[in-house]
């Protein structure tokens, strides 16, 4: 049977209870983690920012590759290209970095070089000693799964490099290169993989399906073991689920998971474990944005960034038989196999000077002019720019172009680079590590150029890297790294603990440059991390009383079904709203983004009973600026809104209810709850004021063991005419007309028609079912003068008090009046008893001799104070 991987929408009803593990990213780290977890019987969801690429989809000419590229240029302050483009290029100051985006990550468009980690890197002081315990076995496992194979023949470019390497770059030795490419035409690998045709187009994606990228091995096994894959979904940040161990009334399931994984300010999924494998920039950015929302992380976040000593140059116009241009489909079969360009990298030489030189073939899709004068400078100086134009014309017209090849230098930089998140734009900024070997590599490139002839086009950037490492370094100490050697993220609040269930598993863990292509090193680290990860997940499931069944991947074919997520399918409406005002006498501004329609189609049938229409209910994202409390923005972690709330006790009144849970970068949590109250009195004389004024209560959620005084502030926020018009103009969604009609109809019903809402017959029953009264204990008491009275006790078990931690409130003793229940009102939704319990107070209600339950004809008020109240206090 065929196993299908689905890319289900955010609101998949089949997974309302969340996942055991969510893996973010599908490169070497994410694919391995997803595979090992799925094979262990864990319920896994893998999320990938990019799309799935098949061999026929990869770009084969310059126009296609430009459309598959996103460029972010900090120098010019511009960005262009799709956010999920295959190639992501970052240009900042004197540095250039390139990463891949797609199901399979960097393995889709790298050269597939599989070289064991050098001993020099493994002896680096920053290298975690814990990795060495099972390094060799993990490395062998990764190499076998990625199907690393030796190159069967020596291609022209490798022969030339063999001749010039000795003496030109110091004493060298040939590094044995294996590639995750299928060279055997007789035994094609699983999943109908093709055979390498030596076309030289590996760096733009193999058009013949011969590369063993992670989507053909680890991911394939994960999918067959039940892993759910969501493509074209970008994770923005993760937040610890405050409701993890709590039970809300009528809300169970997904709320019990440890983590909330957000795709935007509103949509999220839940999971007990989150494995961040989005690459160096992706993982670091997610953690930075999570830190802004209160996740406490090591100060080392973003430090220890390495470009692996990468230096790139382009040699053109050489008379040597390099054959360094990729071949298209028409030319590839006209040339004998051994005379073709070969795979992108087929030779590697390590110099005694401390670096490695590799030659590479330029894919036919790459725009040559980028390498001939636009992003480079020529050496020796002269006609280099015109040379590029003439050579391109020759190539287009079919004439034999001059011989060329790419030169790549790899080495050991200082691993002292820095990754930062720019506030306001939320874009990654980076400073590359210092590369002390750069002059030596440039001199080696110049010597090779003199030997072969031609023009050397050196990159104009100090650092041009495709091998990014670090940023979330693994270390035994939180002061030196973000994660421990097992990939668990340190909790900065306590240097001895980690955030339970939060892992990093990709190249950002590696704390130093490795001096060689790092693909196998990253895969080996991921195999090591996955061993601890699987044990941790299974232990957590056993603690919950759940068992996992080990699975084996079906080795037969499988298919991948991609479903595009279309927001319009749920008839959603997006609203932006900005409100300003004062809370507690201090200025406060709320920038909210609301997604309306929280409910299914059956809810529309209920709207006639008084319950608001689904298009008038929604989720809320955005942020609040309240500088008096926090210098940074308070981000909405969880929020809801109901623009037509019904209260059966006041059927003529229209409420708009906002409920927001806010998170600060300091880790503090706040609750902002507000209501707009619209009354039909005086034919709506105060309608504008009521519709635009939000009466808010601002509460700080007390931290555990905190002795700070409770903060409860009240105030008003309002929306101006200008902002209200902006909100309506910026409405998005295919039901915005319906939304406007529903909201206008609700206001018309309140102010003009004055038709009551709700069903009066269900008043008492609805409130009793909706909010049952807290159970209490009745104590019988005998006073000193021998009179029998009673006292009812309520212990605090409310969810809000649990959210507020271990803060202990003083008990409260209430005294009823004569012949009445002044505080305990079971038929009302709110009373003093409930309010005190919600605030965390243990509450006692004394029913003295005044109460009808304790009739007495002979007493005075003085007796109540002299005997009854002291008797109640003794309890």
CSV table of N, CA, C and O in Angstrom, one decimal, residues 284 287-292 294-304 418-419 471-484 488-499 502 504 665:
chain,number,residue,atom,x,y,z
A,284,UNK,N,17.8,30.3,15.0
A,284,UNK,CA,18.2,31.5,15.8
A,284,UNK,C,17.1,32.5,15.8
A,284,UNK,O,16.8,33.1,16.8
A,287,UNK,N,14.2,31.5,18.0
A,287,UNK,CA,14.5,31.6,19.4
A,287,UNK,C,14.5,33.1,19.8
A,287,UNK,O,14.1,33.5,20.9
A,288,UNK,N,15.0,34.0,19.0
A,288,UNK,CA,15.0,35.4,19.3
A,288,UNK,C,13.6,35.9,19.4
A,288,UNK,O,13.3,36.7,20.4
A,289,UNK,N,12.7,35.5,18.5
A,289,UNK,CA,11.3,36.0,18.6
A,289,UNK,C,10.6,35.3,19.8
A,289,UNK,O,9.7,36.0,20.4
A,290,UNK,N,11.0,34.1,20.1
A,290,UNK,CA,10.4,33.5,21.3
A,290,UNK,C,10.9,34.2,22.6
A,290,UNK,O,10.1,34.4,23.6
A,291,UNK,N,12.1,34.7,22.6
A,291,UNK,CA,12.7,35.4,23.7
A,291,UNK,C,11.9,36.7,23.9
A,291,UNK,O,11.7,37.2,25.1
A,292,UNK,N,11.5,37.4,22.8
A,292,UNK,CA,10.7,38.6,22.9
A,292,UNK,C,9.4,38.4,23.6
A,292,UNK,O,8.8,39.3,24.1
A,294,UNK,N,9.0,36.2,26.1
A,294,UNK,CA,9.1,35.7,27.5
A,294,UNK,C,9.9,34.5,27.7
A,294,UNK,O,10.2,34.1,28.8
A,295,UNK,N,10.4,33.8,26.6
A,295,UNK,CA,11.2,32.6,26.8
A,295,UNK,C,12.6,33.0,27.3
A,295,UNK,O,13.3,33.7,26.6
A,296,UNK,N,13.0,32.5,28.4
A,296,UNK,CA,14.2,32.9,29.0
A,296,UNK,C,15.4,32.0,28.4
A,296,UNK,O,15.4,30.8,28.7
A,297,UNK,N,16.3,32.7,27.7
A,297,UNK,CA,17.3,32.0,27.0
A,297,UNK,C,18.7,32.5,27.4
A,297,UNK,O,18.8,33.6,27.9
A,298,UNK,N,19.7,31.8,27.1
A,298,UNK,CA,21.1,32.2,27.4
A,298,UNK,C,21.5,33.4,26.7
A,298,UNK,O,21.0,33.7,25.5
A,299,UNK,N,22.3,34.2,27.3
A,299,UNK,CA,22.8,35.4,26.6
A,299,UNK,C,23.7,35.1,25.5
A,299,UNK,O,24.1,36.0,24.6
A,300,UNK,N,24.1,33.8,25.4
A,300,UNK,CA,25.0,33.4,24.3
A,300,UNK,C,24.2,33.2,22.9
A,300,UNK,O,24.8,32.9,21.9
A,301,UNK,N,22.9,33.4,22.9
A,301,UNK,CA,22.1,33.2,21.7
A,301,UNK,C,22.6,34.2,20.6
A,301,UNK,O,22.7,35.4,20.8
A,302,UNK,N,22.9,33.6,19.5
A,302,UNK,CA,23.5,34.4,18.4
A,302,UNK,C,25.0,34.5,18.3
A,302,UNK,O,25.5,34.8,17.3
A,303,UNK,N,25.6,34.1,19.4
A,303,UNK,CA,27.1,34.2,19.5
A,303,UNK,C,27.7,32.9,18.9
A,303,UNK,O,27.0,31.9,18.7
A,304,UNK,N,29.0,32.9,18.6
A,304,UNK,CA,29.7,31.7,18.2
A,304,UNK,C,29.4,31.4,16.7
A,304,UNK,O,29.5,30.2,16.3
A,418,UNK,N,28.5,36.9,14.9
A,418,UNK,CA,27.4,37.2,15.7
A,418,UNK,C,26.1,37.3,14.8
A,418,UNK,O,26.2,37.8,13.7
A,419,UNK,N,25.0,36.7,15.3
A,419,UNK,CA,23.7,36.8,14.6
A,419,UNK,C,22.8,37.6,15.5
A,419,UNK,O,22.7,37.4,16.7
A,471,UNK,N,25.5,29.7,16.4
A,471,UNK,CA,24.5,30.6,16.8
A,471,UNK,C,23.6,30.1,17.9
A,471,UNK,O,23.1,30.9,18.7
A,472,UNK,N,23.5,28.8,18.1
A,472,UNK,CA,22.8,28.2,19.2
A,472,UNK,C,23.8,27.1,19.7
A,472,UNK,O,23.4,26.0,19.9
A,473,UNK,N,25.0,27.5,20.0
A,473,UNK,CA,26.1,26.6,20.3
A,473,UNK,C,25.8,25.6,21.4
A,473,UNK,O,25.1,26.0,22.4
A,474,UNK,N,26.2,24.4,21.3
A,474,UNK,CA,26.1,23.4,22.3
A,474,UNK,C,27.3,23.5,23.3
A,474,UNK,O,28.4,23.7,22.8
A,475,UNK,N,27.0,23.5,24.6
A,475,UNK,CA,28.0,23.7,25.6
A,475,UNK,C,27.5,23.1,26.9
A,475,UNK,O,26.3,22.9,27.1
A,476,UNK,N,28.4,22.8,27.7
A,476,UNK,CA,28.0,22.3,29.1
A,476,UNK,C,27.6,23.4,30.0
A,476,UNK,O,26.9,23.1,31.0
A,477,UNK,N,27.9,24.6,29.6
A,477,UNK,CA,27.6,25.8,30.5
A,477,UNK,C,26.7,26.8,29.7
A,477,UNK,O,27.0,27.1,28.6
A,478,UNK,N,25.6,27.2,30.4
A,478,UNK,CA,24.8,28.2,29.7
A,478,UNK,C,25.4,29.5,29.4
A,478,UNK,O,25.0,30.2,28.4
A,479,UNK,N,26.5,29.8,30.1
A,479,UNK,CA,27.2,31.1,29.8
A,479,UNK,C,28.0,31.0,28.4
A,479,UNK,O,28.3,32.0,27.8
A,480,UNK,N,28.3,29.8,28.0
A,480,UNK,CA,29.0,29.6,26.7
A,480,UNK,C,28.2,29.1,25.6
A,480,UNK,O,28.7,28.9,24.5
A,481,UNK,N,26.9,28.7,25.8
A,481,UNK,CA,26.1,28.1,24.8
A,481,UNK,C,24.6,28.3,25.1
A,481,UNK,O,24.2,28.6,26.2
A,482,UNK,N,23.8,28.0,24.1
A,482,UNK,CA,22.4,28.0,24.2
A,482,UNK,C,21.8,26.7,24.6
A,482,UNK,O,20.7,26.6,25.2
A,483,UNK,N,22.4,25.6,24.2
A,483,UNK,CA,21.9,24.3,24.5
A,483,UNK,C,23.0,23.4,25.1
A,483,UNK,O,24.2,23.7,25.0
A,484,UNK,N,22.6,22.4,25.8
A,484,UNK,CA,23.5,21.4,26.3
A,484,UNK,C,23.9,20.4,25.2
A,484,UNK,O,23.3,20.5,24.1
A,488,UNK,N,19.2,20.1,24.3
A,488,UNK,CA,18.2,20.7,25.1
A,488,UNK,C,18.5,22.2,25.4
A,488,UNK,O,19.6,22.5,25.7
A,489,UNK,N,17.5,23.1,25.2
A,489,UNK,CA,17.7,24.5,25.4
A,489,UNK,C,17.8,24.9,26.8
A,489,UNK,O,16.9,24.6,27.6
A,490,UNK,N,18.8,25.6,27.2
A,490,UNK,CA,19.0,26.1,28.6
A,490,UNK,C,17.9,27.1,29.0
A,490,UNK,O,17.5,27.9,28.2
A,491,UNK,N,17.5,27.0,30.3
A,491,UNK,CA,16.6,27.9,30.9
A,491,UNK,C,17.5,29.0,31.6
A,491,UNK,O,18.1,28.6,32.6
A,492,UNK,N,17.5,30.2,31.1
A,492,UNK,CA,18.4,31.2,31.7
A,492,UNK,C,18.0,31.6,33.1
A,492,UNK,O,18.7,32.1,33.9
A,493,UNK,N,16.7,31.2,33.5
A,493,UNK,CA,16.3,31.6,34.9
A,493,UNK,C,17.0,30.7,35.9
A,493,UNK,O,17.2,31.1,37.0
A,494,UNK,N,17.4,29.5,35.5
A,494,UNK,CA,18.1,28.6,36.4
A,494,UNK,C,19.2,27.9,35.6
A,494,UNK,O,18.9,27.1,34.7
A,495,UNK,N,20.4,28.2,35.9
A,495,UNK,CA,21.5,27.7,35.1
A,495,UNK,C,21.7,26.2,35.1
A,495,UNK,O,22.4,25.6,34.3
A,496,UNK,N,21.0,25.5,36.0
A,496,UNK,CA,21.1,24.1,36.1
A,496,UNK,C,20.0,23.4,35.4
A,496,UNK,O,19.9,22.1,35.4
A,497,UNK,N,19.0,24.1,34.8
A,497,UNK,CA,17.9,23.4,34.2
A,497,UNK,C,17.8,23.8,32.7
A,497,UNK,O,18.4,24.7,32.2
A,498,UNK,N,16.9,23.0,32.0
A,498,UNK,CA,16.6,23.3,30.6
A,498,UNK,C,15.1,23.5,30.5
A,498,UNK,O,14.3,23.1,31.4
A,499,UNK,N,14.7,24.0,29.3
A,499,UNK,CA,13.3,24.1,29.0
A,499,UNK,C,12.8,22.7,28.6
A,499,UNK,O,13.2,22.2,27.6
A,502,UNK,N,12.1,21.3,24.8
A,502,UNK,CA,12.5,22.2,23.7
A,502,UNK,C,14.0,21.8,23.3
A,502,UNK,O,14.9,21.9,24.1
A,504,UNK,N,17.2,21.8,20.1
A,504,UNK,CA,17.7,22.3,18.8
A,504,UNK,C,18.5,21.1,18.2
A,504,UNK,O,19.2,20.4,18.9
A,665,UNK,N,9.2,40.4,27.2
A,665,UNK,CA,10.5,39.8,27.0
A,665,UNK,C,11.2,39.5,28.3
A,665,UNK,O,12.1,38.6,28.4
